[in-house]
Every structure is written in C-alpha cells, then in structure tokens.
XYZ file of C-alpha atoms in Angstrom:
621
model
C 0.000 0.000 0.000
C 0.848 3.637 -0.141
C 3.213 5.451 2.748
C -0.405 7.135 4.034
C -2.285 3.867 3.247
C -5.472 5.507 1.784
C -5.123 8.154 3.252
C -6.695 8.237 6.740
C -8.595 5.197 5.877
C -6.371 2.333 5.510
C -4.207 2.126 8.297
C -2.878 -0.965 9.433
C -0.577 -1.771 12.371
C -0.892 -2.543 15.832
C -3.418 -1.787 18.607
C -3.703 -1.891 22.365
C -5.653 -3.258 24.463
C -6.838 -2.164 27.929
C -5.352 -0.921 30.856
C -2.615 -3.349 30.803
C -1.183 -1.743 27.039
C -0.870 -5.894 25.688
C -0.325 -5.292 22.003
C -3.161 -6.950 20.019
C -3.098 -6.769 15.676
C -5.779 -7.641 13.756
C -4.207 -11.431 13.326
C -1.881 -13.414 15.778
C -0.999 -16.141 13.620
C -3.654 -18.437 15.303
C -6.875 -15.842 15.013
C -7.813 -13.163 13.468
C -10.526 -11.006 13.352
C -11.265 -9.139 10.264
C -14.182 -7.249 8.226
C -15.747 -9.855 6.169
C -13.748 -10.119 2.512
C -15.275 -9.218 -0.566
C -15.659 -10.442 -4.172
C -12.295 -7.713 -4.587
C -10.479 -8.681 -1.574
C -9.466 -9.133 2.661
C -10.155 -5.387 3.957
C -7.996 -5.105 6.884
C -9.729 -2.896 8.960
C -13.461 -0.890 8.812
C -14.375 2.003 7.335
C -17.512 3.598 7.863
C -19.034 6.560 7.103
C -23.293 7.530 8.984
C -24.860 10.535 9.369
C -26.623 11.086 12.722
C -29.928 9.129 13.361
C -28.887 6.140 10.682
C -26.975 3.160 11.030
C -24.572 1.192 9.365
C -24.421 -2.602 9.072
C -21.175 -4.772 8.421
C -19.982 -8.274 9.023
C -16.765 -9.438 10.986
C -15.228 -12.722 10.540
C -13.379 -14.472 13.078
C -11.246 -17.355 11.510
C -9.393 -20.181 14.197
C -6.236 -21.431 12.633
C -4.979 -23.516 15.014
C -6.051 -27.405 15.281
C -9.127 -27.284 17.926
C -11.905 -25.236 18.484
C -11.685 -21.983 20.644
C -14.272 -19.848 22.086
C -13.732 -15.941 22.123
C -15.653 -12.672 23.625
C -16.703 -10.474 20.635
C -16.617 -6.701 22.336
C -16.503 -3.020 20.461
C -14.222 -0.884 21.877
C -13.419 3.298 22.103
C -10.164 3.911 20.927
C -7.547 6.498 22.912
C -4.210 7.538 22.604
C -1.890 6.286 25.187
C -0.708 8.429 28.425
C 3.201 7.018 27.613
C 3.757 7.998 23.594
C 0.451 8.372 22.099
C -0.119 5.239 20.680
C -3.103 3.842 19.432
C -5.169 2.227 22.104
C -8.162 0.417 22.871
C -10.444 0.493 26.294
C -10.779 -2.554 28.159
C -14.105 -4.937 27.512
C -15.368 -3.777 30.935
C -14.118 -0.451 30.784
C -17.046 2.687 30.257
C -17.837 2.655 26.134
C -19.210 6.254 25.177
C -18.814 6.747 21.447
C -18.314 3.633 18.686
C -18.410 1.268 21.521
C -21.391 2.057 22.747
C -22.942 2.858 19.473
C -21.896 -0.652 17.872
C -23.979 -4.218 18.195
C -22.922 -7.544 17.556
C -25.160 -10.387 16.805
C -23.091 -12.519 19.013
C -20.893 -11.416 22.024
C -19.825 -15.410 21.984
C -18.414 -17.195 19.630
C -16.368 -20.542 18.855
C -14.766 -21.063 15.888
C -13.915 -24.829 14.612
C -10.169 -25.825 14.112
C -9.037 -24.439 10.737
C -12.524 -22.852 10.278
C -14.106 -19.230 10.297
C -17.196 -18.155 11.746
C -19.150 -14.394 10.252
C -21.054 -12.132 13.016
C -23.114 -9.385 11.971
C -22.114 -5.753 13.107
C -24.665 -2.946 13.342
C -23.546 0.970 14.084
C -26.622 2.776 14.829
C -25.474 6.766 15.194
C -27.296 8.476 17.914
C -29.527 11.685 16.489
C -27.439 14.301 18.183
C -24.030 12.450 17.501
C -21.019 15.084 17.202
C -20.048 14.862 13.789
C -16.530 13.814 12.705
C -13.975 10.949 13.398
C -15.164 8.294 15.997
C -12.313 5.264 16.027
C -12.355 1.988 17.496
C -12.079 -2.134 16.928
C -13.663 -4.823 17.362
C -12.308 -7.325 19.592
C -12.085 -10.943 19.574
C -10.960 -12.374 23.263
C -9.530 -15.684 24.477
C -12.382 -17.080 26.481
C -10.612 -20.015 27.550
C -6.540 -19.101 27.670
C -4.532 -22.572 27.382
C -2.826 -24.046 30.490
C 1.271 -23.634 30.878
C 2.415 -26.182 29.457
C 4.614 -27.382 32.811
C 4.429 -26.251 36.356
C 2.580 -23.213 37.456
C 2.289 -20.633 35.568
C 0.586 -17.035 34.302
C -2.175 -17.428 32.278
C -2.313 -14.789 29.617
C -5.467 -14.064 27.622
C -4.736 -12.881 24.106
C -6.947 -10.602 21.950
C -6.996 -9.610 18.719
C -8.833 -6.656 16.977
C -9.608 -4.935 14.075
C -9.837 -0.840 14.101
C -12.958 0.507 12.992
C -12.595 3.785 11.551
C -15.510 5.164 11.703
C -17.189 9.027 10.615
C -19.931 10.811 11.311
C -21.103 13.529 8.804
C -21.444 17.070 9.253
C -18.947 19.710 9.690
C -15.198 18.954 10.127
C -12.452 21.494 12.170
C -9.240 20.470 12.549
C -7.677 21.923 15.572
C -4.540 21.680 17.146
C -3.056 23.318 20.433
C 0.772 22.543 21.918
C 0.824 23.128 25.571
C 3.032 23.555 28.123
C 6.715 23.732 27.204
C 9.500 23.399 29.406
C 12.794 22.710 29.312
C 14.741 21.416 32.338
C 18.965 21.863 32.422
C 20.648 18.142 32.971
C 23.631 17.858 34.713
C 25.576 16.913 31.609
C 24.983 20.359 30.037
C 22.202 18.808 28.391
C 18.243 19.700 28.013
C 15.410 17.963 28.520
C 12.311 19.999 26.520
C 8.861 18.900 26.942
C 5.733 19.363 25.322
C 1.615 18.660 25.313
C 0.424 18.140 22.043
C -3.755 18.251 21.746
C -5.810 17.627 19.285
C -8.849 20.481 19.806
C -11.086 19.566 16.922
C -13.434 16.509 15.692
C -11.248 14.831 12.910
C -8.301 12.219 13.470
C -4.728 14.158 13.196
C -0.937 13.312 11.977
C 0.883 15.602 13.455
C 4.241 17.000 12.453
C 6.437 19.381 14.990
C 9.250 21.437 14.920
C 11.700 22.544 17.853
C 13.653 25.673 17.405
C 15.817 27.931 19.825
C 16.306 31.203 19.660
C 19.386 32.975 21.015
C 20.598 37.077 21.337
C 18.606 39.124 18.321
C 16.930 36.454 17.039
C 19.987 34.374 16.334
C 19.158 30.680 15.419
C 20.515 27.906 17.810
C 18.553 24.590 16.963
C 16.219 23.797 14.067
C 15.059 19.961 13.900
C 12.602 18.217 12.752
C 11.019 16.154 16.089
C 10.291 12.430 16.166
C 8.490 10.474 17.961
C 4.871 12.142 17.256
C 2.010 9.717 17.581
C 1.048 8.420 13.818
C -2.783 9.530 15.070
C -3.626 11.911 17.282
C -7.113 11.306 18.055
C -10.087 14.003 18.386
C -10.099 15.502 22.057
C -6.973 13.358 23.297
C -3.435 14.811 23.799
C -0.244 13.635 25.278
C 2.481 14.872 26.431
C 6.157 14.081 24.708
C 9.678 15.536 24.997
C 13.035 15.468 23.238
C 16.995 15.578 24.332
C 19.119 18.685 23.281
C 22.836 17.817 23.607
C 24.556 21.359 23.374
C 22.714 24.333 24.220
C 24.618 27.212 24.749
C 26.055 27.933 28.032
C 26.356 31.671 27.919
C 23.268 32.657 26.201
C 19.546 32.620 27.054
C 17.517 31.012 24.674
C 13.938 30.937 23.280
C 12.441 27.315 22.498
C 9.644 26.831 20.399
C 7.730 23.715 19.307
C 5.662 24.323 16.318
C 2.696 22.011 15.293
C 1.080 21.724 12.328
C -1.899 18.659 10.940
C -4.463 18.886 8.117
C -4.026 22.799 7.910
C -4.178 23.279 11.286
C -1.110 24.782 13.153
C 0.113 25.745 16.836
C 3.642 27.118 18.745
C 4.278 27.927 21.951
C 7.618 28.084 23.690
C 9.659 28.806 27.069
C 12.780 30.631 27.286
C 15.653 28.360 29.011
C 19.457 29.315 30.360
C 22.125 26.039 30.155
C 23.327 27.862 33.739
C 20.089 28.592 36.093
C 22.460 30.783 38.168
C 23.263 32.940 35.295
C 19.550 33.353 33.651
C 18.988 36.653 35.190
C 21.934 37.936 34.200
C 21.398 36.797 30.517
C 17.981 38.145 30.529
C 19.636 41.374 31.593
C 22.238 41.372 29.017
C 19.594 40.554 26.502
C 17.706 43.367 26.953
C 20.329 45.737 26.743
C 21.434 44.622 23.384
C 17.861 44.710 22.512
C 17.542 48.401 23.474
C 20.995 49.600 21.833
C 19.882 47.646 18.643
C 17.015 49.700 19.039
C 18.929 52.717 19.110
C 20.648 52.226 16.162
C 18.130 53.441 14.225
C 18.834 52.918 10.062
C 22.017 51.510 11.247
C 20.156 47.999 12.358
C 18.793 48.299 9.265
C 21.904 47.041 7.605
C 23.001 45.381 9.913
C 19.670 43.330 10.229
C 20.063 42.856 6.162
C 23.392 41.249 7.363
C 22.056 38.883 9.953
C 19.402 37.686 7.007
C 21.700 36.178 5.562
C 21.358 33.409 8.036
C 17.682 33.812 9.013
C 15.845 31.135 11.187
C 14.818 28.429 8.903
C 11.064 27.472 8.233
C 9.728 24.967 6.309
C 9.890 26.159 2.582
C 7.392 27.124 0.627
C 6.198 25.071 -2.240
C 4.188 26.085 -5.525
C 3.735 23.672 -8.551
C 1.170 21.720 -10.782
C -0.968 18.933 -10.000
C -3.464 17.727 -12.939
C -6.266 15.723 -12.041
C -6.882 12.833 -15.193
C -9.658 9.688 -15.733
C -12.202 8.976 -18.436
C -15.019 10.971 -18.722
C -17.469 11.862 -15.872
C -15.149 11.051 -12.778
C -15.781 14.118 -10.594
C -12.374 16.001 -11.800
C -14.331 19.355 -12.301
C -16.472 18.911 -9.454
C -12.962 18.040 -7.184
C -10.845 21.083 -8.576
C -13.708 23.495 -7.086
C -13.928 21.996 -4.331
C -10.539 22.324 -3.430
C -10.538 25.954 -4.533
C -13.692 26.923 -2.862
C -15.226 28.724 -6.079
C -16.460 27.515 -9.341
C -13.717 27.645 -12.063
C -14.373 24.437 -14.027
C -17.630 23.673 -15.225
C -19.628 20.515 -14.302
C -22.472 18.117 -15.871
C -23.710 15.078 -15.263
C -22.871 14.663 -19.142
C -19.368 12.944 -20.059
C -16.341 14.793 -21.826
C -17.922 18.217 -20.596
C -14.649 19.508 -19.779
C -12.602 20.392 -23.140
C -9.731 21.994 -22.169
C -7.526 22.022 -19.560
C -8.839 24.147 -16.653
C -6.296 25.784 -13.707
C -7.774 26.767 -10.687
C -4.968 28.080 -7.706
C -5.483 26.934 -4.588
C -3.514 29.615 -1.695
C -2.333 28.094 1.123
C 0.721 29.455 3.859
C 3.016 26.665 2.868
C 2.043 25.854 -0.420
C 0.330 27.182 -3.783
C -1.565 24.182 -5.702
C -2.093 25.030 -8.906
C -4.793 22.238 -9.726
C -5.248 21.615 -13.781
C -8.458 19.557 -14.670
C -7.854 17.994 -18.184
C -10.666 16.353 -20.279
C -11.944 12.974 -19.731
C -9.301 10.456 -21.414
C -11.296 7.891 -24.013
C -11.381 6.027 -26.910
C -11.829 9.055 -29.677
C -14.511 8.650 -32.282
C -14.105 11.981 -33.796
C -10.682 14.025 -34.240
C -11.742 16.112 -31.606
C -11.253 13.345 -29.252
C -8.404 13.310 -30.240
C -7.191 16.326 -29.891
C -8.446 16.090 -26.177
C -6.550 13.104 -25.300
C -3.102 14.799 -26.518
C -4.174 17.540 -24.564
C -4.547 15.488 -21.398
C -1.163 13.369 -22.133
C 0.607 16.754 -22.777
C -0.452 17.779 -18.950
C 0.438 15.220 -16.966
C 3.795 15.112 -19.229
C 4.222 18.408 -18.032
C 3.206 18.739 -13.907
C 4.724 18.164 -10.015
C 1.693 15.664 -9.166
C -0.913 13.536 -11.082
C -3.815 12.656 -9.370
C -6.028 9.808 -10.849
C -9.460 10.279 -10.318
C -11.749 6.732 -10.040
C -15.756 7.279 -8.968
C -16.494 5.074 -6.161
C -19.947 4.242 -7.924
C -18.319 2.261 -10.797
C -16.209 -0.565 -11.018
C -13.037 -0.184 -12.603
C -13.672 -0.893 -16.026
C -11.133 -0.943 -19.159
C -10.761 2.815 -19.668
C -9.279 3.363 -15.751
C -7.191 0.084 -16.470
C -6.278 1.647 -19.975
C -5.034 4.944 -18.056
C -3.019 3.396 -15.323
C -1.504 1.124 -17.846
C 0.043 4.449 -19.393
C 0.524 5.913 -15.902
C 2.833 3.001 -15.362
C 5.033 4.611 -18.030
C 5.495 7.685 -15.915
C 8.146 6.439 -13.954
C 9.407 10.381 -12.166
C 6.113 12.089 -11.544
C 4.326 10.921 -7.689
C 0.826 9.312 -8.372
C -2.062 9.577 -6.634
C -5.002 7.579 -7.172
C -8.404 9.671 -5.843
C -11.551 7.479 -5.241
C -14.048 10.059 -5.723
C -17.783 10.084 -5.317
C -18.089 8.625 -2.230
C -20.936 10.144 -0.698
C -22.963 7.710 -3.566
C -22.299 4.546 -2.256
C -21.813 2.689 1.176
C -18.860 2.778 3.072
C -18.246 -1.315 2.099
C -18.455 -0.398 -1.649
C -15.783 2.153 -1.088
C -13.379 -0.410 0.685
C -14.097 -2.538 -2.571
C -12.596 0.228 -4.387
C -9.921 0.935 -2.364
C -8.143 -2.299 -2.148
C -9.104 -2.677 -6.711
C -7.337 0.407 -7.138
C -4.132 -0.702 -5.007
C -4.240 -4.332 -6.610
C -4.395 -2.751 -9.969
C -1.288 -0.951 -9.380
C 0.656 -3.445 -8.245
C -0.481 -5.726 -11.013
C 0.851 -2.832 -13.111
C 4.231 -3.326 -11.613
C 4.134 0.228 -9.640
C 2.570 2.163 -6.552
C 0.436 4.976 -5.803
C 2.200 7.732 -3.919
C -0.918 7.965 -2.110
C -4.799 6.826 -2.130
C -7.284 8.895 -0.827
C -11.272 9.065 -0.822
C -13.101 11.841 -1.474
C -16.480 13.429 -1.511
C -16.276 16.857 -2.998
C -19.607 17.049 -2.989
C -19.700 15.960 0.843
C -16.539 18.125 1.607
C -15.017 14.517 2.966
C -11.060 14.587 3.054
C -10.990 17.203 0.660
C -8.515 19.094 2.547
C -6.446 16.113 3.451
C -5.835 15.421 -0.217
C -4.773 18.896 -0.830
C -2.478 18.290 2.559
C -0.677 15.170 0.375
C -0.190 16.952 -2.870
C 1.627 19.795 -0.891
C 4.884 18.188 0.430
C 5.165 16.417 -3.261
C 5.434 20.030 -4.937
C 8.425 21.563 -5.288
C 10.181 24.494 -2.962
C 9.366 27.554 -4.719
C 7.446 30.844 -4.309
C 4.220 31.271 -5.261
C 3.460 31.402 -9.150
C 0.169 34.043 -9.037
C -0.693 36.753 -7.364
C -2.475 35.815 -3.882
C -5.963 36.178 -4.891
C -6.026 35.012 -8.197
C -7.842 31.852 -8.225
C -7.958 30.651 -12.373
C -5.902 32.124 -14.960
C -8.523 31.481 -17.437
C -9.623 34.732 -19.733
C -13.111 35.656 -18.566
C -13.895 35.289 -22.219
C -13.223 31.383 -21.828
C -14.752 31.209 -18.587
C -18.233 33.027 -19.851
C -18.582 30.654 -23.089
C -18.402 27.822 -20.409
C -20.872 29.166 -18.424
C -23.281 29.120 -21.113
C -22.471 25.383 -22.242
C -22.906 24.546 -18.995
C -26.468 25.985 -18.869
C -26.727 24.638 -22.389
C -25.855 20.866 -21.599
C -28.680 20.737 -18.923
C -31.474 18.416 -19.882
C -30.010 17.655 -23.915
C -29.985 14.104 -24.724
C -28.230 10.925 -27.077
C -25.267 12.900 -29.042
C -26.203 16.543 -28.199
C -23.855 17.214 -25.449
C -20.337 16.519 -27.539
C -22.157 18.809 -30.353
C -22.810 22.274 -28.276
C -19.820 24.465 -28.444
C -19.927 28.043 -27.232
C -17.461 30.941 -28.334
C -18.360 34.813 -26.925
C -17.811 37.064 -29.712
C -17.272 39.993 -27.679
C -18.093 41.496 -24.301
C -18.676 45.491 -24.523
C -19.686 48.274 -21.755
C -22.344 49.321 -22.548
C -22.162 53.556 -23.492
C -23.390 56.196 -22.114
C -24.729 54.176 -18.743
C -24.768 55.882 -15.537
C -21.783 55.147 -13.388
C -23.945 53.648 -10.424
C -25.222 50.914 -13.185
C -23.303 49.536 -15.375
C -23.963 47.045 -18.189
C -21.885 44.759 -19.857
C -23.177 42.803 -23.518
C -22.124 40.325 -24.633
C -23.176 38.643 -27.814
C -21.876 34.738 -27.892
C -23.147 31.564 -30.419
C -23.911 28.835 -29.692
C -22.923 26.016 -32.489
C -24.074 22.854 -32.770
C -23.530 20.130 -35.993
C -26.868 19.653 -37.463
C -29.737 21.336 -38.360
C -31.954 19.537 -37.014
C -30.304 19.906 -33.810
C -30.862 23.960 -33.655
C -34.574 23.138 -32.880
C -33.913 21.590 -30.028
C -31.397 23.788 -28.975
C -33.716 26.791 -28.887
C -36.881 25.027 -28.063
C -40.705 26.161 -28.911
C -41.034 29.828 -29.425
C -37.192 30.020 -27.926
C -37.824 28.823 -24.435
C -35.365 26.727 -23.746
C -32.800 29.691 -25.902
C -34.118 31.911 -23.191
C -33.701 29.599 -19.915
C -30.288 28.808 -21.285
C -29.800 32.996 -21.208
C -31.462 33.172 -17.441
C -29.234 30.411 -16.322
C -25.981 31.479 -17.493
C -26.416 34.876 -16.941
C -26.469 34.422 -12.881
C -23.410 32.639 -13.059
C -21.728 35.357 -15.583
C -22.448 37.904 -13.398
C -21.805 36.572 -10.058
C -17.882 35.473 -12.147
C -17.607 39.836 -13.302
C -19.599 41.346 -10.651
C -21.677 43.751 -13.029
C -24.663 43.578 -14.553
C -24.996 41.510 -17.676
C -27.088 41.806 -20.905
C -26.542 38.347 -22.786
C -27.192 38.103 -26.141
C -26.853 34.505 -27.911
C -28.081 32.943 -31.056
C -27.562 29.327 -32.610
C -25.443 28.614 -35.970
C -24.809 25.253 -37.445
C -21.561 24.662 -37.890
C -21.639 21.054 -39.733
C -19.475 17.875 -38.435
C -17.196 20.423 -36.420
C -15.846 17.888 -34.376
C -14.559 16.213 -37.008
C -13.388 19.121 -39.588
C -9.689 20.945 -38.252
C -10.930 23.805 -39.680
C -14.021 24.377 -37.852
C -12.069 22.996 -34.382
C -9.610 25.968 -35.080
C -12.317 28.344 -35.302
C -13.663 27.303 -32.006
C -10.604 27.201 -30.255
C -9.720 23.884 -30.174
C-alpha cells in the first residue's frame, strides 16, 4: 500500500488493548478477526461513514487457525491515545464505552470457531440523532475465552486478543484543531536539556501531526532547528499527550527561546519557554539581553543594515512550495467537481454529461506553505471523432508536463477498461508521484468504497508500480478534501508562489463566460447533443453612455451545434429553452464579473465540427 495507506482510511498496524497496554493486531498467527472479505479482496480494517440518526451494518469474521476449536468474547471498543507515547489504544471490555463502543452491536458477544474454520457475526452501528459529527475510532475485539494451560508447572495465564480498528465518521462539519501546551525545558547535569511538550488535538477529525523545535538565542539568532520524532502516527479528536526530546549542546552563555511548532491537516500551533544552560546565570542573561535589545534599538537605520546582514542566516522554516498537480480519468469522474472543491469557487464547469470539460482548466489553490495550482484535463477515451483526439493529446501533454498527477476513479463504478487503460500508461510515468483519488463517495456505502480501495491498489501493483498515495473523497460531501490537498503539498516543489495571492484561475473571462453558457446549455439535452454544443463569446462590450452607479456589460456569444436539425432543439418552442439557457448562465456570468450583464446569444450550425480541423480551429480547439 501507499506510505499514508489511503489516506486516513487504511491504516494498518498494531493496537492496544486495555489498561494493561498488551499489544493486540488484527491477526496473531492463530486468530484473526477481520471485516468480512469481498468479491475484490481481505479489507484489513473498517471504514464507515453515517450521518446522525442512521446506522450502518457490516460483518466481521473471526477465523481459528490452530487445530481445535476456541471460544472468544466479541466486544466493540473506544479507541484512545496512550498516556506514555500516544499510541493507538483500545479500552478494556469492561471499561465505560461512550462513542463507537457504545454505538456498535454484535449479533453474538460469543463465539467458537472450529479448528481451521471461520465463523461471520453481523455488526450494526446505529449513530445516535445528536451524535457530534466527525472521526469516531475503534475495533472490534475478539478475546480468548478459555486461555490454554502452561504447558509445565505453574504458571501465568495470559489471555490474548486480537482486533480490528474501525474507523468510523460521522457527517457534518469537520475542524481540525490543534493546540501545543506547556513547554519546558529542564537543564541536565551533563549540560544537556530535557524539553517537553503537550500536544492536543482540539477539533473533531483524526490528526498526523508534524512538529518542529527551534531555539532562539541574542537578536533572534538561530541555535537549533530539527525536525522532532516520535509524534504519535494519530492523534485522536479531544486526546493529547504529552512528549519531549533531548538537546545535547545548548549554549552555556546565552539565554535562549524554544519553540515547538505544530502543524496537521491545515491546522497549526507554537508555543515556547525561554531556558538558560546555567540557572544561576539566567537573570543575568535576561539582563544582558535586553540591553542589546535596546541599543539595537537605538541604532536606528544603522540595524537596518546590519539586520540585512544577519538575514543572511535567518531562522529556517519549512519552505514554501508552488507547482502543478493535474487531475486525469475517463469521462465523468468528478475532476471538475474536485478542482472546485478544493478551490472553494467555481472555475471548471460541471455536468452530469461525459467529456464536458474540453480543455484544460487551472484553478490556484492559496495556502501558507504551499500554492496548488490544480489543472483539470478532459476525460481520457477512446476518440470517435478528431476532436477526441485532440483532447486526449491535450490530457497526455499535462500530466507530461506537472509536479503531481492525481487519478481520479468514482467510487460508484467498477473499474472498467478505460481506468485500467489509463493506469496502464501511468505506469510509463516512472518520475512524476501518483495519486489515485476514489471520488464520489458520498454515492455509495462505506463497504463499496473499501471494494474500491483495495481494486485500485491491486491494480497498481499488477501494473508493476505504486500509488504515492490513495485517498477518498467526496467533494460534494466536503469529505477529506482538505487532506488530499495536505498530500499533494509536500510532493510540490520548494518555490514561491506562481500568481498573485488572490487570483484563483488564470482562465480569460472570455473562456470562462462561453463555459458558463455550455454549462447551462448541456442541462437536460440528450443521445449525441452534449459533444455537439460548443460556445465561443464574440465579444463582451460596456455598454455607453450608462450611468456610473449601473453599469452594463453585452455580450453577444453563439452557440454552435452540428446539425440542423439539432438547432430546434437547442432553442426550443417559441425560444424557451434559448431563453432559460440565457437566465441560467447569466447568474453565473455575473456573479464570475460582478456587473450587470445583458446576454445576447443565437444558434449557428456549424456542420461535423468535431470532425473538420478547420471548424475545431475556429472554435478554439
């Protein structure tokens, strides 16, 4: 699988269980206990996904390897982070369950398995009506009943337990939120440091937190800068715990400012202590710090140059990054819909109708660390006409050309010959990170999207290569939208930011108005129509001798289609559906320009353009 697994979805590895911290994984090598596998594959762990007031239903297989029966306690548990390094943990089976736990039913509690045999339970999640929305993990638990005897003598007996996590979410709004707490930093007697640090999660979503320690000295003078280990892989919603880290050499004449910084999904947090190698001496370097702070003061335009001098070894920050990330599949896979989402307006167009985008599409996503330029491309497919064509070249031309290449696959369909026909040539990109995006997920149940999951990592490695990272998506449900934008970030590379903050597309409004009103025009057509509407604004004029307070802008754009007999439909009886088409747009054209809009359109026939250069030329393709 990939180095984030899916993403926040799946992640494997060990558990705990109970008070006692006894490390329990989903298999021992004589049990296991596992969602139940599909026609696609083993899952290895749950994902689930309810709104408040429904319920989800699952099944969990238990499977005995060993040569005679055995007899296990089926419990749900609440998963924590541990007290000692934040490690995922489970609650006890007779310990207080107040979230998944207590949400959760099995149809059995007891169950034994035959030797070499396997025996399915039914699971049932039934989300309470006033459930806090967000991340909710915990397992499923599978307990020796009856441990074995020691073999000789007297002995200890131990009662194993496996589990798998359960993973689940509850919809509604997300808020990452992250706090660090409590720094100090205690002098050893080697010379050494000790510096300690609370890290909390404060919001409702799962975090993976990364942290920097830095120090500080006289003017701002950089000591330390590392990178800190040791972070728990999740920080679960409303736990913290409390970590530290060894400085060998801090200065011994100089008083010092640490900082930890924090930063997860978007969300970031500092907070520091100032610290003297010598106790004995801290007052004095506090006083000596100030005065230098006060004649550096008094310099006046002096400091200035001398501060230009110090820049030249400023404290170092994580760099910033700005690059290109295309988003490619076959036609109708949410690309448009997922490239506003992440930029938070409408820049690409969207149908229900396949191959409605035609041309590339950049929308710039600004973020403190990072500017994602996001390209949608057209819908990669077998052409039929040379237009087709011409948009597959332009879709192998992107991703020839970008940082990041994000795959998109619709959790509603199986993976069908077109995705396998793009991955194959994905394969071929051997430099460029991959990312395969399972989008659409709000359509389908949390099992189907497992199914998908674990297809779209088999498929790779049957392929002979690996997905930088998989991650599922609703953009329509705002689900892990900004976690994918938080993986294509660290794959960009360090530079600064390629637009002007603000800018969100780089498309001419001309462009971005003729899509508008094929947008409008694609609702409701049917069979062939959609592939032959194309829209090209003629020209967009003030209107004269308006009054400043209202402003009008015209614009007169056609509307071609192929045939004919196709212009009828188009406009509709007496021009009604012309005139919707107009009424639709026209909201969208003036909320893009903010002014006033007089739209003007007719239809022409412009015959077999898709498949005459000419006519593509004419219309810009």
């Amino acid at each position: 699988m990939s180095r984030a697994v899916l993403a926040q979805v799946l992640l494997l590895g060990l558990v705990l269980l109970g008070p006692a911290g006894r490390a329990a994984a989903a298999d021992n090598g004589q049990w296991s206990v596992l969602p139940a596998a599909t026609a696609v594959g083993q899952r290895p762990y749950f994902y689930l996904s309810a709104a408040p007031g429904t319920a989800v239903h699952d099944t969990v297989t238990v499977a005995n390897r060993t040569d005679r029966p055995r007899t296990f306690r089926l419990y749900t548990a609440d998963a924590h982070n541990t007290a000692r390094d934040g490690g995922f943990a489970l609650r006890g089976p007779d310990e207080p369950r107040r979230a998944t736990a207590a949400w959760a039913r099995l149809a059995q509690e007891r169950v034994t398995v035959p030797a070499r045999g396997a025996v399915d339970v039914g699971l049932t999640v039934t989300v309470p009506d006033r459930a806090e929305p967000g991340d909710h993990p915990g397992a499923v638990v599978a307990l020796e009943e009856r441990p074995e005897a020691p073999a000789t003598g007297p002995g200890i007996d131990v009662r194993q337990a496996v589990a798998a996590r359960v993973y689940l979410r509850v919809t509604g709004p997300t808020a990452p939120a992250l706090a660090v707490e409590d720094v100090r930093a205690e002098a050893g007697a080697d010379g050494g440091a000790v510096v300690s640090y609370t890290l909390r999660n404060l919001g409702n979503v799962t975090l993976r937190p990364r942290a920097t320690l830095t120090a500080s000295g006289t003017l701002g003078r950089t000591v330390l800068r590392r990178d800190l280990t040791g972070l728990p892989a999740e920080l679960l919603p409303g736990r913290e715990v409390r970590l530290s880290t060894r400085w060998d050499r801090p200065p011994a004449l100089e008083r010092t400012r640490l900082t930890v910084r924090a930063e997860a999904s978007g969300a970031r947090a500092s907070a520091g202590v100032d610290h003297a190698a010598n106790p004995r001496l801290g007052p004095a370097l506090a006083l000596v710090s100030a005065l230098l702070a006060a004649v550096w003061s008094a310099l006046g335009p002096a400091s200035g140059r001398m501060a230009r001098m110090s820049d030249r070894s400023p404290e170092p920050t994580a760099p910033h990054r700005a690059g290109f990330a295309c988003f490619v599949g076959r036609p109708n896979a949410g690309k448009s819909t997922l490239t506003n989402a992440l930029v938070g307006t409408k820049v690409a167009i969207t149908s229900n109708r396949p191959q409605t985008t035609r041309h590339t599409v950049r929308g710039i996503v600004h973020r403190p660390d990072a500017q994602l330029v996001l390209v949608d491309t057209p819908g990669l497919h077998k052409p039929r006409t040379l237009l087709g064509e011409r948009l597959n070249d332009v879709v192998r031309t992107t991703w020839a050309e970008v940082d990041v290449i994000g795959f998109c696959l619709p959790a509603d369909q199986k993976l069908g010959p077109g995705d396998k026909f793009i991955a194959k040539e994905l394969a071929g990109i051997k430099k460029t990170p991959k990312i395969a995006i399972i989008t659409k997920t709000d359509l389908v149940e949390s099992k189907v999207v497992g199914e998908q999951l674990i297809a779209v990592h088999q498929l790779a490695q049957e392929l002979g290569f690996e997905w930088a990272e998989i991650v599922p998506v609703s953009a329509v449900g705002d689900t892990q939208v900004q976690l994918l934008a938080d993986l294509i970030a660290p794959m960009l590379p360090e530079s600064p930011p390629l637009y002007p903050e603000g800018d969100l597309t780089d498309e001419p409004e001309m462009v971005m108005v003729a899509e508008l009103i094929r947008e409008a025009a694609l609702e409701g057509v049917r069979d062939e129509l959609p592939h032959s509407i194309a829209v090209v604004v003629e020209e967009m004029i003030p209107r004269e001798n308006r009054p400043a307070d209202r402003p009008l802008l015209d614009i007169h754009a056609n509307v071609y289609i192929e045939r004919p007999s196709q212009k009828g439909i188009i406009i509709g009886p007496k021009g009604a559906r012309l005139k919707e088409v107009g009424m639709k747009s026209r909201k969208h054209i003036e909320a893009l320009l903010g002014t006033p809009v007089f739209l003007d359109l007719h239809v022409k026939v412009a015959k077999d353009w898709q498949r005459d250069p000419k006519q593509l030329r004419k219309l810009g393709f």
